[in-house]
Short mmCIF file of C-alpha atoms in Angstrom, two decimals:
data_model
loop_
_atom_site.label_atom_id
_atom_site.label_comp_id
_atom_site.label_asym_id
_atom_site.label_seq_id
_atom_site.Cartn_x
_atom_site.Cartn_y
_atom_site.Cartn_z
CA MET A 16 73.11 140.40 43.33
CA PRO A 17 71.16 142.68 41.13
CA THR A 18 70.10 141.22 37.84
CA PRO A 19 67.35 143.37 36.43
CA PRO A 20 65.43 143.02 34.19
CA ASN A 21 65.70 139.31 34.65
CA GLU A 22 65.09 139.29 38.35
CA GLU A 23 61.53 138.47 38.57
CA VAL A 24 61.52 135.24 36.76
CA SER A 25 62.10 131.80 38.39
CA ARG A 26 65.37 130.67 36.95
CA PRO A 27 66.21 127.22 35.47
CA VAL A 28 67.99 124.67 37.54
CA ILE A 29 71.26 123.36 36.02
CA VAL A 30 71.73 119.69 36.61
CA LEU A 31 75.16 118.26 35.89
CA VAL A 32 74.87 114.43 35.52
CA ASN A 33 77.92 112.47 36.58
CA PRO A 34 80.36 115.31 35.95
CA GLN A 35 83.93 114.14 35.87
CA LEU A 36 86.40 116.88 36.53
CA GLY A 37 86.02 119.27 39.49
CA GLN A 38 87.60 121.98 37.35
CA ASN A 39 84.68 121.80 34.87
CA ILE A 40 82.08 121.99 37.73
CA GLY A 41 83.75 125.17 38.86
CA MET A 42 83.82 126.60 35.40
CA CYS A 43 80.11 125.62 35.05
CA ALA A 44 79.38 127.69 38.19
CA ARG A 45 81.16 130.71 36.75
CA ALA A 46 79.12 130.38 33.53
CA MET A 47 75.88 129.94 35.59
CA LEU A 48 76.55 133.12 37.55
CA ASN A 49 77.42 135.01 34.33
CA CYS A 50 73.85 134.21 33.30
CA GLY A 51 72.20 134.81 36.66
CA LEU A 52 71.57 131.14 37.26
CA GLU A 53 72.19 129.92 40.85
CA ASP A 54 70.62 126.55 41.42
CA MET A 55 73.11 123.81 40.59
CA ARG A 56 72.36 120.21 41.15
CA LEU A 57 74.97 117.40 40.86
CA VAL A 58 74.17 113.85 40.12
CA ALA A 59 76.80 111.53 41.45
CA PRO A 60 79.90 113.64 40.62
CA ARG A 61 82.70 111.13 39.80
CA ASP A 62 85.33 112.63 42.24
CA GLY A 63 82.84 113.20 45.15
CA TRP A 64 81.72 116.39 46.58
CA PRO A 65 82.78 118.98 47.78
CA ASN A 66 85.71 119.09 45.38
CA PRO A 67 88.50 121.67 45.86
CA ASP A 68 89.28 121.73 42.16
CA ALA A 69 85.84 123.17 41.61
CA THR A 70 86.31 126.09 43.86
CA ALA A 71 89.68 126.86 42.33
CA SER A 72 88.15 127.34 38.81
CA ALA A 73 84.90 129.07 39.85
CA SER A 74 86.59 132.49 39.67
CA GLY A 75 84.31 133.87 42.43
CA ALA A 76 81.19 131.87 41.88
CA ASP A 77 81.91 129.92 45.04
CA GLN A 78 78.43 130.49 46.50
CA ILE A 79 76.84 128.43 43.70
CA LEU A 80 79.17 125.53 44.62
CA GLN A 81 78.48 125.88 48.23
CA ASP A 82 74.66 125.80 47.65
CA ALA A 83 74.88 122.93 45.08
CA GLN A 84 72.78 119.92 46.02
CA VAL A 85 74.00 116.34 45.32
CA PHE A 86 71.62 113.57 44.34
CA ASP A 87 72.04 109.89 43.60
CA SER A 88 69.91 109.87 40.46
CA VAL A 89 68.67 112.08 37.74
CA GLU A 90 65.12 111.30 38.85
CA ALA A 91 65.77 112.54 42.32
CA ALA A 92 67.54 115.73 41.03
CA VAL A 93 64.49 116.77 38.90
CA SER A 94 61.73 115.78 41.46
CA GLY A 95 59.60 118.83 41.97
CA VAL A 96 60.52 120.12 38.45
CA GLY A 97 57.75 120.58 35.85
CA ARG A 98 59.68 120.60 32.73
CA VAL A 99 63.02 119.08 31.83
CA TYR A 100 65.42 119.73 28.89
CA ALA A 101 68.32 117.43 27.98
CA THR A 102 71.34 118.85 26.16
CA THR A 103 72.89 116.49 23.60
CA ALA A 104 75.49 116.97 20.93
CA ARG A 105 75.03 113.71 19.10
CA PRO A 106 71.51 112.66 17.77
CA ARG A 107 69.66 110.03 19.64
CA ASP A 108 67.66 107.21 18.19
CA MET A 109 64.38 108.38 19.78
CA VAL A 110 61.42 110.51 18.73
CA LYS A 111 61.68 113.63 20.81
CA PRO A 112 61.22 117.22 20.21
CA VAL A 113 64.60 118.98 19.52
CA VAL A 114 64.88 122.74 20.16
CA THR A 115 67.59 125.31 19.71
CA PRO A 116 68.93 126.99 22.91
CA ARG A 117 67.04 130.22 21.86
CA GLN A 118 63.70 128.41 21.53
CA ALA A 119 64.38 126.53 24.88
CA ALA A 120 64.90 129.92 26.50
CA ARG A 121 61.52 131.14 25.29
CA GLU A 122 59.84 128.08 26.46
CA MET A 123 61.53 128.05 29.78
CA ARG A 124 60.46 131.59 30.46
CA GLU A 125 56.88 130.75 29.45
CA ALA A 126 56.87 127.72 31.77
CA ALA A 127 58.33 129.89 34.60
CA GLY A 128 55.60 132.41 33.96
CA ASN A 129 53.12 129.62 34.50
CA GLY A 130 54.73 128.76 37.87
CA GLU A 131 56.47 125.67 36.42
CA ARG A 132 60.05 124.82 37.67
CA VAL A 133 62.42 124.08 34.84
CA ALA A 134 65.62 122.08 34.73
CA VAL A 135 68.26 121.55 32.15
CA LEU A 136 70.46 118.36 32.14
CA PHE A 137 74.02 118.25 31.08
CA GLY A 138 75.81 114.89 30.71
CA PRO A 139 79.31 113.83 31.65
CA GLU A 140 82.13 115.33 29.67
CA ARG A 141 83.20 112.24 27.73
CA SER A 142 79.86 110.64 26.80
CA GLY A 143 77.11 113.09 27.29
CA LEU A 144 73.75 112.14 28.85
CA ASP A 145 72.63 108.36 28.49
CA ASN A 146 69.56 107.60 26.76
CA ASP A 147 67.48 107.02 30.05
CA ALA A 148 68.33 110.66 31.08
CA VAL A 149 67.31 111.87 27.81
CA THR A 150 64.07 109.94 27.86
CA LEU A 151 63.15 111.67 31.23
CA ALA A 152 63.32 115.08 29.33
CA ASP A 153 60.38 116.80 27.59
CA ALA A 154 62.67 117.97 24.92
CA VAL A 155 66.25 117.92 23.74
CA VAL A 156 68.28 121.07 23.35
CA ALA A 157 70.84 120.89 20.55
CA VAL A 158 73.16 123.87 19.85
CA PRO A 159 73.35 124.56 16.08
CA LEU A 160 77.11 124.93 15.42
CA ASN A 161 79.68 123.86 12.91
CA PRO A 162 78.58 120.27 12.09
CA GLY A 163 82.22 119.36 11.42
CA PHE A 164 83.22 120.14 15.03
CA THR A 165 80.26 120.35 17.59
CA SER A 166 82.09 119.19 20.65
CA LEU A 167 81.64 121.71 23.37
CA ASN A 168 83.11 121.49 26.76
CA LEU A 169 80.79 121.22 29.71
CA ALA A 170 81.00 124.89 30.86
CA GLN A 171 80.62 126.17 27.37
CA ALA A 172 77.43 124.18 26.86
CA VAL A 173 76.14 125.60 30.15
CA LEU A 174 77.11 129.14 29.07
CA LEU A 175 75.29 129.02 25.70
CA VAL A 176 72.00 127.82 27.37
CA GLY A 177 72.37 130.26 30.22
CA TYR A 178 73.38 133.06 27.72
CA GLU A 179 70.15 132.50 25.68
CA TRP A 180 68.08 132.32 28.84
CA TRP A 181 69.57 135.67 29.93
CA GLN A 182 69.00 137.25 26.45
CA ALA A 183 65.40 136.33 26.40
CA GLY A 184 64.72 138.55 29.38
CA ASP A 185 67.33 141.33 28.54
CA ASP A 186 66.27 144.67 26.98
CA THR A 187 69.71 146.09 26.16
CA PRO A 188 69.36 147.95 22.81
CA ALA A 189 70.96 145.98 19.98
CA ARG A 190 72.95 149.21 19.06
CA GLN A 191 73.41 152.36 21.11
CA LEU A 192 75.83 155.27 21.26
CA VAL A 193 77.29 155.12 24.77
CA GLN A 194 77.73 158.56 26.38
CA THR A 195 79.52 158.58 29.78
CA ALA A 196 79.38 161.37 32.10
CA THR A 197 82.84 162.74 31.15
CA SER A 198 82.48 162.07 27.44
CA GLY A 199 79.50 164.42 27.61
CA GLN A 200 76.17 164.92 26.19
CA THR A 201 75.12 164.99 22.49
CA ALA A 202 75.54 168.43 21.09
CA GLY A 203 72.33 170.32 20.30
CA LYS A 204 71.42 171.34 16.78
CA GLU A 205 72.21 175.00 17.58
CA GLU A 206 75.70 174.09 18.59
CA LEU A 207 76.20 172.11 15.50
CA LEU A 208 74.82 174.94 13.43
CA ASN A 209 77.18 177.42 15.03
CA PHE A 210 80.08 175.31 14.11
CA TYR A 211 78.90 174.59 10.57
CA THR A 212 78.44 178.36 9.93
CA ARG A 213 81.80 179.17 11.41
CA LEU A 214 83.57 176.53 9.40
CA GLU A 215 81.78 177.52 6.20
CA GLY A 216 82.55 181.22 6.85
CA ALA A 217 86.28 180.34 7.26
CA LEU A 218 86.09 178.25 4.02
CA ASP A 219 84.45 181.17 2.18
CA GLU A 220 87.36 183.44 3.44
CA ALA A 221 89.88 180.84 2.30
CA GLY A 222 88.46 180.58 -1.16
CA PHE A 223 87.61 176.86 -0.75
CA PHE A 224 84.29 177.14 -2.63
CA SER A 225 85.84 177.76 -6.06
CA VAL A 226 82.69 177.11 -8.00
CA PRO A 227 79.91 179.11 -6.49
CA GLU A 228 77.00 177.25 -7.85
CA LYS A 229 78.37 174.00 -6.33
CA ARG A 230 78.59 175.64 -2.92
CA PRO A 231 75.19 174.41 -1.60
CA THR A 232 75.93 170.72 -2.54
CA VAL A 233 79.37 170.85 -1.00
CA VAL A 234 78.14 172.50 2.16
CA ARG A 235 75.47 169.74 2.43
CA ASN A 236 78.11 167.09 2.10
CA ILE A 237 80.32 168.63 4.79
CA ARG A 238 77.52 168.95 7.20
CA ASN A 239 76.45 165.33 6.67
CA ILE A 240 80.07 164.21 7.52
CA PHE A 241 79.80 165.83 11.00
CA SER A 242 76.18 164.93 11.45
CA ARG A 243 76.84 161.25 10.98
CA ALA A 244 79.42 161.40 13.70
CA GLY A 245 76.80 162.12 16.39
CA LEU A 246 78.93 164.71 18.06
CA THR A 247 78.91 165.53 21.71
CA LYS A 248 79.26 169.06 23.12
CA GLY A 249 82.74 168.41 24.08
CA GLU A 250 83.71 167.13 20.63
CA VAL A 251 82.06 170.34 18.94
CA ASP A 252 84.32 172.41 21.31
CA THR A 253 87.30 170.27 20.02
CA LEU A 254 86.34 171.09 16.45
CA HIS A 255 86.12 174.69 17.14
CA GLY A 256 89.63 174.54 18.57
CA ILE A 257 90.92 172.78 15.55
CA LEU A 258 89.37 175.31 13.34
CA SER A 259 90.92 178.14 15.29
CA ALA A 260 94.24 176.56 15.19
CA LEU A 261 94.12 176.00 11.37
CA ILE A 262 92.96 179.58 10.75
CA LYS A 263 95.89 180.95 12.73
CA MET A 264 98.46 178.87 10.85
CA PRO A 265 101.01 180.95 9.01
CA LYS A 266 99.63 181.43 5.55
CA ARG A 267 101.37 179.70 2.76
CA PRO A 268 101.20 181.36 -0.69
CA ARG A 269 98.52 179.61 -2.62
CA GLY A 270 99.80 177.87 -5.71
CA PRO A 271 97.75 177.24 -8.93
CA LYS A 272 94.86 174.89 -8.72
CA SER A 273 95.93 171.25 -9.48
CA MET B 19 85.15 120.86 6.74
CA PRO B 20 81.49 121.21 5.78
CA THR B 21 79.56 124.14 7.33
CA PRO B 22 76.52 124.69 5.45
CA PRO B 23 74.46 126.91 5.35
CA ASN B 24 77.24 129.30 6.59
CA GLU B 25 79.75 128.30 3.88
CA GLU B 26 79.32 131.05 1.48
CA VAL B 27 79.98 133.98 3.82
CA SER B 28 83.36 135.51 4.37
CA ARG B 29 84.02 134.76 8.06
CA PRO B 30 85.21 137.19 10.74
CA VAL B 31 88.88 137.35 11.76
CA ILE B 32 89.45 136.74 15.49
CA VAL B 33 92.27 138.85 16.84
CA LEU B 34 93.72 138.00 20.26
CA VAL B 35 95.52 141.00 21.54
CA ASN B 36 98.37 140.15 24.03
CA PRO B 37 96.87 136.93 25.18
CA GLN B 38 98.59 135.58 28.18
CA LEU B 39 97.96 131.83 28.74
CA GLY B 40 98.66 129.40 25.88
CA GLN B 41 95.84 127.24 27.33
CA ASN B 42 93.34 130.08 26.70
CA ILE B 43 94.61 130.52 23.12
CA GLY B 44 93.97 126.82 22.53
CA MET B 45 90.46 127.00 24.00
CA CYS B 46 89.78 129.97 21.78
CA ALA B 47 90.75 127.91 18.74
CA ARG B 48 88.32 125.26 19.83
CA ALA B 49 85.54 127.75 20.31
CA MET B 50 86.31 129.32 16.93
CA LEU B 51 86.11 125.93 15.19
CA ASN B 52 82.82 125.20 16.96
CA CYS B 53 81.52 128.34 15.18
CA GLY B 54 83.23 127.76 11.80
CA LEU B 55 85.70 130.44 12.26
CA GLU B 56 89.30 129.68 11.10
CA ASP B 57 91.28 132.96 10.83
CA MET B 58 93.08 133.55 14.14
CA ARG B 59 95.58 136.42 14.52
CA LEU B 60 97.64 136.96 17.56
CA VAL B 61 99.19 140.31 18.61
CA ALA B 62 102.29 139.83 20.65
CA PRO B 63 101.29 136.68 22.62
CA ARG B 64 102.91 137.13 26.13
CA ASP B 65 104.62 133.61 26.14
CA GLY B 66 105.75 133.60 22.48
CA TRP B 67 104.49 131.51 19.68
CA PRO B 68 104.09 128.66 18.92
CA ASN B 69 102.95 127.62 22.43
CA PRO B 70 102.58 123.84 23.27
CA ASP B 71 99.96 124.69 25.95
CA ALA B 72 97.81 126.06 23.27
CA THR B 73 97.80 122.79 21.28
CA ALA B 74 97.09 120.76 24.34
CA SER B 75 93.90 122.61 25.05
CA ALA B 76 92.65 123.00 21.42
CA SER B 77 90.86 119.63 21.55
CA GLY B 78 91.50 119.03 17.85
CA ALA B 79 91.37 122.53 16.52
CA ASP B 80 95.09 122.39 15.94
CA GLN B 81 94.90 123.55 12.22
CA ILE B 82 93.64 126.93 13.47
CA LEU B 83 96.68 127.34 15.71
CA GLN B 84 98.99 126.18 13.02
CA ASP B 85 97.50 128.73 10.57
CA ALA B 86 97.47 131.55 13.10
CA GLN B 87 99.45 134.64 12.09
CA VAL B 88 101.38 136.68 14.63
CA PHE B 89 101.63 140.45 14.61
CA ASP B 90 103.50 143.19 16.52
CA SER B 91 100.48 145.54 16.80
CA VAL B 92 96.79 145.58 16.57
CA GLU B 93 97.15 147.95 13.56
CA ALA B 94 99.18 145.46 11.69
CA ALA B 95 96.73 142.71 12.61
CA VAL B 96 93.75 144.57 11.15
CA SER B 97 95.36 145.98 8.08
CA GLY B 98 93.26 144.96 5.10
CA VAL B 99 90.25 144.65 7.35
CA GLY B 100 87.31 147.00 6.58
CA ARG B 101 85.40 146.79 9.84
CA VAL B 102 86.62 146.23 13.29
CA TYR B 103 84.74 145.30 16.46
CA ALA B 104 86.25 145.56 19.96
CA THR B 105 84.90 143.31 22.69
CA THR B 106 84.93 144.92 26.24
CA ALA B 107 83.32 144.04 29.52
CA ARG B 108 83.85 147.34 31.35
CA PRO B 109 82.50 150.59 29.92
CA ARG B 110 85.08 153.06 28.41
CA ASP B 111 85.07 156.71 28.59
CA MET B 112 84.61 157.21 24.96
CA VAL B 113 81.79 157.92 22.55
CA LYS B 114 81.43 154.78 20.49
CA PRO B 115 78.56 152.67 19.35
CA VAL B 116 77.96 149.67 21.55
CA VAL B 117 76.25 146.68 20.09
CA THR B 118 75.11 143.21 21.39
CA PRO B 119 76.81 140.10 19.97
CA ARG B 120 73.51 139.34 18.13
CA GLN B 121 73.56 142.86 16.43
CA ALA B 122 77.28 142.57 15.71
CA ALA B 123 76.61 139.18 13.93
CA ARG B 124 73.99 140.81 11.71
CA GLU B 125 76.25 143.70 10.93
CA MET B 126 79.32 141.45 10.26
CA ARG B 127 77.24 139.34 7.78
CA GLU B 128 75.98 142.45 6.07
CA ALA B 129 79.51 143.74 5.70
CA ALA B 130 80.78 140.45 4.54
CA GLY B 131 77.97 140.49 1.94
CA ASN B 132 79.34 143.80 0.71
CA GLY B 133 82.80 142.23 0.36
CA GLU B 134 84.16 143.94 3.52
CA ARG B 135 86.52 141.90 5.74
CA VAL B 136 85.63 142.02 9.39
CA ALA B 137 87.72 141.41 12.51
CA VAL B 138 86.76 141.14 16.19
CA LEU B 139 89.37 142.25 18.84
CA PHE B 140 89.67 140.43 22.20
CA GLY B 141 91.97 141.83 24.90
CA PRO B 142 94.25 139.95 27.30
CA GLU B 143 92.77 137.93 30.09
CA ARG B 144 93.49 140.18 33.08
CA SER B 145 92.77 143.77 31.81
CA GLY B 146 90.92 143.57 28.46
CA LEU B 147 91.70 145.72 25.52
CA ASP B 148 93.42 149.04 26.15
CA ASN B 149 91.77 152.29 25.07
CA ASP B 150 93.93 152.72 21.87
CA ALA B 151 92.79 149.30 20.56
CA VAL B 152 89.13 150.31 21.33
CA THR B 153 89.61 153.48 19.50
CA LEU B 154 90.69 151.55 16.33
CA ALA B 155 87.32 149.79 16.34
CA ASP B 156 84.20 150.95 14.54
CA ALA B 157 82.05 149.64 17.46
CA VAL B 158 82.39 148.00 20.77
CA VAL B 159 80.63 144.57 21.45
CA ALA B 160 79.41 144.09 24.90
CA VAL B 161 77.73 140.89 26.00
CA PRO B 162 74.53 141.54 28.05
CA LEU B 163 74.92 139.25 31.20
CA ASN B 164 74.38 139.39 34.80
CA PRO B 165 75.61 142.86 35.83
CA GLY B 166 76.76 141.50 39.10
CA PHE B 167 79.16 139.07 37.45
CA THR B 168 80.19 139.94 33.86
CA SER B 169 83.69 138.49 33.82
CA LEU B 170 83.93 135.93 31.00
CA ASN B 171 87.02 134.04 30.22
CA LEU B 172 88.63 134.64 26.90
CA ALA B 173 87.45 131.48 25.13
CA GLN B 174 83.89 132.05 26.46
CA ALA B 175 83.82 135.61 24.98
CA VAL B 176 85.09 134.24 21.64
CA LEU B 177 82.51 131.52 21.87
CA LEU B 178 79.57 133.84 22.39
CA VAL B 179 80.66 136.16 19.56
CA GLY B 180 81.19 133.17 17.30
CA TYR B 181 77.98 131.49 18.37
CA GLU B 182 75.89 134.51 17.45
CA TRP B 183 77.67 134.74 14.20
CA TRP B 184 76.83 131.12 13.32
CA GLN B 185 73.21 131.55 14.45
CA ALA B 186 72.78 134.56 12.16
CA GLY B 187 73.42 132.18 9.22
CA ASP B 188 71.74 129.14 10.41
CA ASP B 189 68.38 127.78 9.54
CA THR B 190 67.94 125.04 12.06
CA PRO B 191 64.17 125.04 12.98
CA ALA B 192 63.61 126.30 16.48
CA ARG B 193 61.68 123.25 17.40
CA GLN B 194 61.32 120.11 15.46
CA LEU B 195 60.41 116.46 16.07
CA VAL B 196 63.44 114.47 15.20
CA GLN B 197 62.86 111.21 13.28
CA THR B 198 65.82 109.02 12.82
CA ALA B 199 65.80 106.11 10.26
CA THR B 200 65.27 103.49 12.90
CA SER B 201 62.76 105.50 15.01
CA GLY B 202 60.69 105.54 11.95
CA GLN B 203 58.30 107.75 10.01
CA THR B 204 55.26 109.58 11.34
CA ALA B 205 52.26 107.37 11.37
CA GLY B 206 49.61 108.24 8.71
CA LYS B 207 46.14 109.36 9.73
CA GLU B 208 44.72 105.99 8.59
CA GLU B 209 47.05 103.93 10.90
CA LEU B 210 46.14 106.19 13.75
CA LEU B 211 42.37 105.77 13.05
CA ASN B 212 42.74 102.00 12.83
CA PHE B 213 44.31 102.02 16.18
CA TYR B 214 41.73 104.50 17.63
CA THR B 215 38.88 102.32 16.34
CA ARG B 216 40.39 99.15 17.76
CA LEU B 217 40.95 100.72 21.13
CA GLU B 218 37.50 102.13 21.33
CA GLY B 219 35.98 98.80 20.30
CA ALA B 220 37.88 97.13 23.13
CA LEU B 221 36.80 99.73 25.47
CA ASP B 222 33.21 99.31 24.48
CA GLU B 223 33.45 95.67 24.94
CA ALA B 224 35.00 96.22 28.41
CA GLY B 225 32.14 98.33 29.42
CA PHE B 226 34.48 101.44 29.73
CA PHE B 227 31.95 104.00 28.43
CA SER B 228 29.43 103.72 31.36
CA VAL B 229 27.53 106.89 30.39
CA PRO B 230 26.77 106.39 26.69
CA GLU B 231 25.91 110.13 26.05
CA LYS B 232 29.36 111.16 27.15
CA ARG B 233 31.08 108.56 24.92
CA PRO B 234 31.83 111.09 21.97
CA THR B 235 33.44 113.59 24.35
CA VAL B 236 35.54 110.89 26.00
CA VAL B 237 36.42 109.34 22.73
CA ARG B 238 37.68 112.85 21.52
CA ASN B 239 39.68 113.29 24.62
CA ILE B 240 41.41 109.90 24.27
CA ARG B 241 42.17 110.48 20.56
CA ASN B 242 43.66 113.95 21.46
CA ILE B 243 46.14 112.26 23.90
CA PHE B 244 47.53 110.08 21.12
CA SER B 245 47.31 112.71 18.46
CA ARG B 246 49.37 115.16 20.61
CA ALA B 247 52.13 112.55 20.98
CA GLY B 248 52.89 112.75 17.13
CA LEU B 249 53.29 108.95 16.91
CA THR B 250 55.45 107.16 14.46
CA LYS B 251 54.48 104.02 12.59
CA GLY B 252 56.57 101.93 15.01
CA GLU B 253 54.96 103.50 17.91
CA VAL B 254 51.43 102.77 16.71
CA ASP B 255 52.56 99.13 16.25
CA THR B 256 53.71 99.18 19.89
CA LEU B 257 50.49 100.53 21.13
CA HIS B 258 48.54 97.67 19.10
CA GLY B 259 50.82 95.31 20.98
CA ILE B 260 50.00 96.81 24.36
CA LEU B 261 46.34 96.72 23.57
CA SER B 262 46.53 93.05 22.52
CA ALA B 263 48.41 92.14 25.71
CA LEU B 264 45.94 93.89 27.86
CA ILE B 265 42.94 92.39 26.15
CA LYS B 266 44.44 88.87 26.76
CA MET B 267 45.04 89.45 30.44
CA PRO B 268 43.15 86.99 32.73
CA LYS B 269 39.89 88.82 33.52
CA ARG B 270 39.37 89.84 37.07
CA PRO B 271 35.80 90.14 38.34
CA ARG B 272 34.80 93.73 38.17
CA GLY B 273 33.88 95.27 41.55
CA PRO B 274 31.44 98.09 42.13
CA LYS B 275 32.34 101.51 40.60
CA SER B 276 34.32 103.61 42.96
#
């Protein structure tokens, strides 16, 4: 499947250590595919493998489950891998670098750039990784979250690590004004000026600018309103239509200024 | 519950529009609490409210469900809110700013800093938000993910928006060496030098430095190995113990250099 601009990087391996529920394995596959990750490795899944519950909850990410490799031990699952991260929620009594998912993503891409294979370990639902598995890792990944409620389900932990991995290689602009083919192109300055001039002419005619010396300021304010809106050609046409309709309205006698 | 350093900011409201499954509403509550968000609003939940399925899947985030307010319309749910974001997976045929969750988080904190209440809309599982709900919003939030497989379940979408919101106010160091009370403090330079000197003395005695003019370089390399490890006091003690044990080993006759 197409995953530019992330497509040229070797992707991290996701290792689920002693996962319990097939349903969670399937949801992990879905989260992995969301993030363009495809290499799932299972260490001694509790209910055996393959597991139909996994497929039922994978929401279309079945291929990842079909390609998943099963191992007897964490050591076997990470053989051939150059760098291992262990995800943990609770602190461990060991001296180990602890990184945020965002930092892990940066490091994983750097390592991948140096031709190193990277794996991330996720422990079983109830207990998390045991200390031996954590010891195998080069660093621990801990997700900064509400310290009063850090428990994430397995698929959500996989999603957050994968999400950060994807973001680290993604160049979507932080903020953009989306223009689809039918919603049209941005209006040019000339089209905007035409509309402004026409509107201001109509307002002159209607006696809107009651204090002539304030006219330039008021005109500027009005133009800023429309300029901020980032109008398309189609929207300028709509505004012309609105103006035409209002001009043609039956004239009410104007009362005294309030 | 304690959620420093995020505690002083007004938090975004999570609005679930026509959510279908109670189970998903419960998982959303859990994801919200993970991210320190507590104000859930429901617009016409399909299966009514309260819904026991929601509680069953909230994994302890029950209070959020108990406090959730139910509304008939999106308009009613966001009354009193100053800024609204709409989450969508598929592009809409309208001209609207589109932001990443990371950018949305920055903007939401800015707005909150200006005393503005912020809400984020999430659509029903199957179809997402309808265009009228999107039109209500000031901007659309779209999560950059694998374009070949963008479908997120409801709770995962809530989690990613909430996660970014939490990160934007979190000051966890990207990488740190964790030291727990029992794993001990970092060793001082003096303790390290004591160990280095003792090790190098033992190596001198053992005839390790066979080429005397290379000794300074080799010593430097050895010291770098241990220096990189960022040793604690306890670990230096362990290394002293290892050295003592090795020194006391029955000596084998040394063979010719290989």
